[in-house]
PDB file of C-alpha atoms in Angstrom:
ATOM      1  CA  UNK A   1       0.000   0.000   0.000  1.00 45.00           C
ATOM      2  CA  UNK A   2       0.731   3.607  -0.420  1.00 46.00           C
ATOM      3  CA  UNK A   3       1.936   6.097   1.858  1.00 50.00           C
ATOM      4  CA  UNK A   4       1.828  10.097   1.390  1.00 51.00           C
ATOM      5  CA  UNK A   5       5.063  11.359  -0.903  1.00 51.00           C
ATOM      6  CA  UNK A   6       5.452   7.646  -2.205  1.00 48.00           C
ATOM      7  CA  UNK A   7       5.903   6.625  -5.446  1.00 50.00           C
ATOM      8  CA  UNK A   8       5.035   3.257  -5.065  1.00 50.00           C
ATOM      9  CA  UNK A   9       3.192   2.014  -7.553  1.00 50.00           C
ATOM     10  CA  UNK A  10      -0.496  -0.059  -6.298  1.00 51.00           C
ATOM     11  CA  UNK A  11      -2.916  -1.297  -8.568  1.00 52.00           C
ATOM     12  CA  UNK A  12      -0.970   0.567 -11.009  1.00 52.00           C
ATOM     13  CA  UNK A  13      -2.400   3.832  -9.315  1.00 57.00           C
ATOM     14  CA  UNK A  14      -0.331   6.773  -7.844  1.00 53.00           C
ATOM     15  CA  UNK A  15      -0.902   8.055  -4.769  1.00 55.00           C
ATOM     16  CA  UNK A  16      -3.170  11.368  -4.663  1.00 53.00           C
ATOM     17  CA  UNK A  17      -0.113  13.495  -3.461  1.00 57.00           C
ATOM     18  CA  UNK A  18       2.507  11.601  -6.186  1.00 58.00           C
ATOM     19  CA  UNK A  19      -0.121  12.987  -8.913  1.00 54.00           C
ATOM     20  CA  UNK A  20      -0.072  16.706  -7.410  1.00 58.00           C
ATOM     21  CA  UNK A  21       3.511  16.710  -7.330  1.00 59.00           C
ATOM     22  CA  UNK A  22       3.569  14.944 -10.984  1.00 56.00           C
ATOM     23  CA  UNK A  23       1.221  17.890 -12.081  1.00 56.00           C
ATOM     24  CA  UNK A  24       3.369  21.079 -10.268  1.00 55.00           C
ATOM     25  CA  UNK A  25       6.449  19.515 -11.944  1.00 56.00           C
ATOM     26  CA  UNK A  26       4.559  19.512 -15.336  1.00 54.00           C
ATOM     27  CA  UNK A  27       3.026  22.590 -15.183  1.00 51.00           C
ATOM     28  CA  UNK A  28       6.399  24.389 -13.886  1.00 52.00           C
ATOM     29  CA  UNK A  29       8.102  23.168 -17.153  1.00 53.00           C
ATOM     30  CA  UNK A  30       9.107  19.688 -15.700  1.00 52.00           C
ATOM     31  CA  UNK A  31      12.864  18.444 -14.971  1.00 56.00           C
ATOM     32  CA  UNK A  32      15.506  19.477 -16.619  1.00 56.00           C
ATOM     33  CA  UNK A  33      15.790  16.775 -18.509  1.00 57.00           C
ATOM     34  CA  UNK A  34      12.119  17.317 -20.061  1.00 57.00           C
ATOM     35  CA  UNK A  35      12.890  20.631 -20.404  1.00 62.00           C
ATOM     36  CA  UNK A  36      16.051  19.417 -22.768  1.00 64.00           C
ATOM     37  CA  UNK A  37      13.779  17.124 -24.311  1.00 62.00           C
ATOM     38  CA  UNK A  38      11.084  19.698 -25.347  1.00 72.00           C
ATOM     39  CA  UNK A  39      14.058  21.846 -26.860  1.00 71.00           C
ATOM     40  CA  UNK A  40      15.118  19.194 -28.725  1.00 76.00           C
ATOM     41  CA  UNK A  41      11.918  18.229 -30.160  1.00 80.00           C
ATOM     42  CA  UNK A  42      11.260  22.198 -30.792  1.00 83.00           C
ATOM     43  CA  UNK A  43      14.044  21.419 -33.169  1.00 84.00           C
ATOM     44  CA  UNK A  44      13.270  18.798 -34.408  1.00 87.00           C
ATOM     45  CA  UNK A  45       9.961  20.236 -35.617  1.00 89.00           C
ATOM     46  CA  UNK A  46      11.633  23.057 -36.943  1.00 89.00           C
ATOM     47  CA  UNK A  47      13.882  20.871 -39.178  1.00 91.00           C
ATOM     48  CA  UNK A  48      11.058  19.095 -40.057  1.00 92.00           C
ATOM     49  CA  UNK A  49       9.015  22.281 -41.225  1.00 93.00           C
ATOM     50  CA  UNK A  50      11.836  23.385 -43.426  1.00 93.00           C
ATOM     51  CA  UNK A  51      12.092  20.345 -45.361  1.00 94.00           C
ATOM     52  CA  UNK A  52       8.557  20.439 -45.713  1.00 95.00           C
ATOM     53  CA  UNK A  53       8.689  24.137 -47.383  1.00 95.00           C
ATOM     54  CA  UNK A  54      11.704  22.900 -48.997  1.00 95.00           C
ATOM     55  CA  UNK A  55       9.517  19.791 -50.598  1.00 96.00           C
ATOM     56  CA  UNK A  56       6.337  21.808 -51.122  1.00 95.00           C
ATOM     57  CA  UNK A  57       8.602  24.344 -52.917  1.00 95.00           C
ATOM     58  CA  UNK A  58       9.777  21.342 -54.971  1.00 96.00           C
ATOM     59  CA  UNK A  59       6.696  20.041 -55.693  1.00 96.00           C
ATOM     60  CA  UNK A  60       5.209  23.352 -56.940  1.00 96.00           C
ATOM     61  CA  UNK A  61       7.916  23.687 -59.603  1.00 96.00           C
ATOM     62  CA  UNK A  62       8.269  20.244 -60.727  1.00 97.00           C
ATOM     63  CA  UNK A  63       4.459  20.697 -61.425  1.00 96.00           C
ATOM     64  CA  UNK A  64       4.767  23.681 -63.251  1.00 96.00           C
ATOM     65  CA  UNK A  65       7.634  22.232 -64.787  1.00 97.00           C
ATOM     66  CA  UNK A  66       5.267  19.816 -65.754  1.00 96.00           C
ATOM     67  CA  UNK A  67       2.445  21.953 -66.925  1.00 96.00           C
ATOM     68  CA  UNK A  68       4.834  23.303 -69.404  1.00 97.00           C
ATOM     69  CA  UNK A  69       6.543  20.130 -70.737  1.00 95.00           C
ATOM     70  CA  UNK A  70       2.371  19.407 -71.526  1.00 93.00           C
ATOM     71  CA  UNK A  71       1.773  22.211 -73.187  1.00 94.00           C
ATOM     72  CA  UNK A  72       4.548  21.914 -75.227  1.00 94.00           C
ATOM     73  CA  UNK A  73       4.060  18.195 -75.864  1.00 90.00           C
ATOM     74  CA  UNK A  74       0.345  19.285 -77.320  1.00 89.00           C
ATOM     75  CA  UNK A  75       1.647  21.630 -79.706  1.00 91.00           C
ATOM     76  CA  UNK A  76       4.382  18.991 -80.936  1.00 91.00           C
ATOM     77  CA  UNK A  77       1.711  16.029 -81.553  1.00 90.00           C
ATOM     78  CA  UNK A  78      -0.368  18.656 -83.344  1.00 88.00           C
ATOM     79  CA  UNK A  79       2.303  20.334 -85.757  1.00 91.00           C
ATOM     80  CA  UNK A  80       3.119  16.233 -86.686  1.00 91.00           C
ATOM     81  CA  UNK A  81      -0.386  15.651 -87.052  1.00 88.00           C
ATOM     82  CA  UNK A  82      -0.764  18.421 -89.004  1.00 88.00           C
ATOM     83  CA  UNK A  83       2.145  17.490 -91.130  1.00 92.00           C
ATOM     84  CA  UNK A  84       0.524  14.126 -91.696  1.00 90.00           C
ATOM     85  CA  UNK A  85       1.850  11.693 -89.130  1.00 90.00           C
ATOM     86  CA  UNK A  86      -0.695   8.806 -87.764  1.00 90.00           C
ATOM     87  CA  UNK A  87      -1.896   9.267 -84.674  1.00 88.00           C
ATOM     88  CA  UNK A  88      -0.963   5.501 -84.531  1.00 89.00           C
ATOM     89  CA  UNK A  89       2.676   6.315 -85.287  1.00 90.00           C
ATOM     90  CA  UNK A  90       2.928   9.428 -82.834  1.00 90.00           C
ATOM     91  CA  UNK A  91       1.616   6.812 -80.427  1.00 89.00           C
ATOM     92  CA  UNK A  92       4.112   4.686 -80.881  1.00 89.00           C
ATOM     93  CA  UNK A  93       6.962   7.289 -80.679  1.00 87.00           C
ATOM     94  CA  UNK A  94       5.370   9.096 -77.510  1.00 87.00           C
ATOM     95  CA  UNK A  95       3.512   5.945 -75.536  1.00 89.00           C
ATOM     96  CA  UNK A  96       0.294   8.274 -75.337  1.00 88.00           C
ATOM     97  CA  UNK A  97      -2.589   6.254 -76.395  1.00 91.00           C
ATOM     98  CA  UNK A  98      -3.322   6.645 -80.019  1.00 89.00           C
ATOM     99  CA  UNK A  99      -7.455   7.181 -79.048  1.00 91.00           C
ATOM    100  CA  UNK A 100      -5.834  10.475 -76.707  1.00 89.00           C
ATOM    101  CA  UNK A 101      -4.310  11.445 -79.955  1.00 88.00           C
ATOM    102  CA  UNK A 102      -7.372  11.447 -81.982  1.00 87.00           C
ATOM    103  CA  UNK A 103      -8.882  13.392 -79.292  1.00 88.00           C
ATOM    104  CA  UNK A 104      -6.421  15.771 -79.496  1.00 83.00           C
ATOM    105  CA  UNK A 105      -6.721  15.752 -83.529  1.00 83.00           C
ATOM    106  CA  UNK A 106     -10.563  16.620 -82.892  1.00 83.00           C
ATOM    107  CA  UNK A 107      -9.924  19.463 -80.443  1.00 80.00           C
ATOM    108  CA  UNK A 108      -7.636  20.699 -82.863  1.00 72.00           C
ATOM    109  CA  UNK A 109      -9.831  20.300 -85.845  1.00 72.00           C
ATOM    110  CA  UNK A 110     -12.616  22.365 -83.891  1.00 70.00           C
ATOM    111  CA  UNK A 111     -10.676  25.014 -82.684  1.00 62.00           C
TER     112      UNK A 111
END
Protein backbone atom coordinates (compact mmCIF):
# COMPACT_ATOMS: atom_id res chain seq x y z
CA UNK A 1 0.00 0.00 0.00
CA UNK A 2 0.73 3.61 -0.42
CA UNK A 3 1.94 6.10 1.86
CA UNK A 4 1.83 10.10 1.39
CA UNK A 5 5.06 11.36 -0.90
CA UNK A 6 5.45 7.65 -2.21
CA UNK A 7 5.90 6.63 -5.45
CA UNK A 8 5.04 3.26 -5.06
CA UNK A 9 3.19 2.01 -7.55
CA UNK A 10 -0.50 -0.06 -6.30
CA UNK A 11 -2.92 -1.30 -8.57
CA UNK A 12 -0.97 0.57 -11.01
CA UNK A 13 -2.40 3.83 -9.32
CA UNK A 14 -0.33 6.77 -7.84
CA UNK A 15 -0.90 8.05 -4.77
CA UNK A 16 -3.17 11.37 -4.66
CA UNK A 17 -0.11 13.50 -3.46
CA UNK A 18 2.51 11.60 -6.19
CA UNK A 19 -0.12 12.99 -8.91
CA UNK A 20 -0.07 16.71 -7.41
CA UNK A 21 3.51 16.71 -7.33
CA UNK A 22 3.57 14.94 -10.98
CA UNK A 23 1.22 17.89 -12.08
CA UNK A 24 3.37 21.08 -10.27
CA UNK A 25 6.45 19.52 -11.94
CA UNK A 26 4.56 19.51 -15.34
CA UNK A 27 3.03 22.59 -15.18
CA UNK A 28 6.40 24.39 -13.89
CA UNK A 29 8.10 23.17 -17.15
CA UNK A 30 9.11 19.69 -15.70
CA UNK A 31 12.86 18.44 -14.97
CA UNK A 32 15.51 19.48 -16.62
CA UNK A 33 15.79 16.77 -18.51
CA UNK A 34 12.12 17.32 -20.06
CA UNK A 35 12.89 20.63 -20.40
CA UNK A 36 16.05 19.42 -22.77
CA UNK A 37 13.78 17.12 -24.31
CA UNK A 38 11.08 19.70 -25.35
CA UNK A 39 14.06 21.85 -26.86
CA UNK A 40 15.12 19.19 -28.72
CA UNK A 41 11.92 18.23 -30.16
CA UNK A 42 11.26 22.20 -30.79
CA UNK A 43 14.04 21.42 -33.17
CA UNK A 44 13.27 18.80 -34.41
CA UNK A 45 9.96 20.24 -35.62
CA UNK A 46 11.63 23.06 -36.94
CA UNK A 47 13.88 20.87 -39.18
CA UNK A 48 11.06 19.10 -40.06
CA UNK A 49 9.01 22.28 -41.23
CA UNK A 50 11.84 23.38 -43.43
CA UNK A 51 12.09 20.34 -45.36
CA UNK A 52 8.56 20.44 -45.71
CA UNK A 53 8.69 24.14 -47.38
CA UNK A 54 11.70 22.90 -49.00
CA UNK A 55 9.52 19.79 -50.60
CA UNK A 56 6.34 21.81 -51.12
CA UNK A 57 8.60 24.34 -52.92
CA UNK A 58 9.78 21.34 -54.97
CA UNK A 59 6.70 20.04 -55.69
CA UNK A 60 5.21 23.35 -56.94
CA UNK A 61 7.92 23.69 -59.60
CA UNK A 62 8.27 20.24 -60.73
CA UNK A 63 4.46 20.70 -61.43
CA UNK A 64 4.77 23.68 -63.25
CA UNK A 65 7.63 22.23 -64.79
CA UNK A 66 5.27 19.82 -65.75
CA UNK A 67 2.44 21.95 -66.92
CA UNK A 68 4.83 23.30 -69.40
CA UNK A 69 6.54 20.13 -70.74
CA UNK A 70 2.37 19.41 -71.53
CA UNK A 71 1.77 22.21 -73.19
CA UNK A 72 4.55 21.91 -75.23
CA UNK A 73 4.06 18.19 -75.86
CA UNK A 74 0.35 19.28 -77.32
CA UNK A 75 1.65 21.63 -79.71
CA UNK A 76 4.38 18.99 -80.94
CA UNK A 77 1.71 16.03 -81.55
CA UNK A 78 -0.37 18.66 -83.34
CA UNK A 79 2.30 20.33 -85.76
CA UNK A 80 3.12 16.23 -86.69
CA UNK A 81 -0.39 15.65 -87.05
CA UNK A 82 -0.76 18.42 -89.00
CA UNK A 83 2.15 17.49 -91.13
CA UNK A 84 0.52 14.13 -91.70
CA UNK A 85 1.85 11.69 -89.13
CA UNK A 86 -0.70 8.81 -87.76
CA UNK A 87 -1.90 9.27 -84.67
CA UNK A 88 -0.96 5.50 -84.53
CA UNK A 89 2.68 6.31 -85.29
CA UNK A 90 2.93 9.43 -82.83
CA UNK A 91 1.62 6.81 -80.43
CA UNK A 92 4.11 4.69 -80.88
CA UNK A 93 6.96 7.29 -80.68
CA UNK A 94 5.37 9.10 -77.51
CA UNK A 95 3.51 5.94 -75.54
CA UNK A 96 0.29 8.27 -75.34
CA UNK A 97 -2.59 6.25 -76.39
CA UNK A 98 -3.32 6.64 -80.02
CA UNK A 99 -7.45 7.18 -79.05
CA UNK A 100 -5.83 10.47 -76.71
CA UNK A 101 -4.31 11.45 -79.96
CA UNK A 102 -7.37 11.45 -81.98
CA UNK A 103 -8.88 13.39 -79.29
CA UNK A 104 -6.42 15.77 -79.50
CA UNK A 105 -6.72 15.75 -83.53
CA UNK A 106 -10.56 16.62 -82.89
CA UNK A 107 -9.92 19.46 -80.44
CA UNK A 108 -7.64 20.70 -82.86
CA UNK A 109 -9.83 20.30 -85.85
CA UNK A 110 -12.62 22.37 -83.89
CA UNK A 111 -10.68 25.01 -82.68
Amino acid sequence: MSTPGSTTLHNNQRHPDDWSQHARRYHSGGTMAGRRFDVQRTDQLDVALDLLEEITAHVQATAAAAEYLAGLQRTALTDALAAGASSRQLAQLTGISHVTINKLRDTTDDA
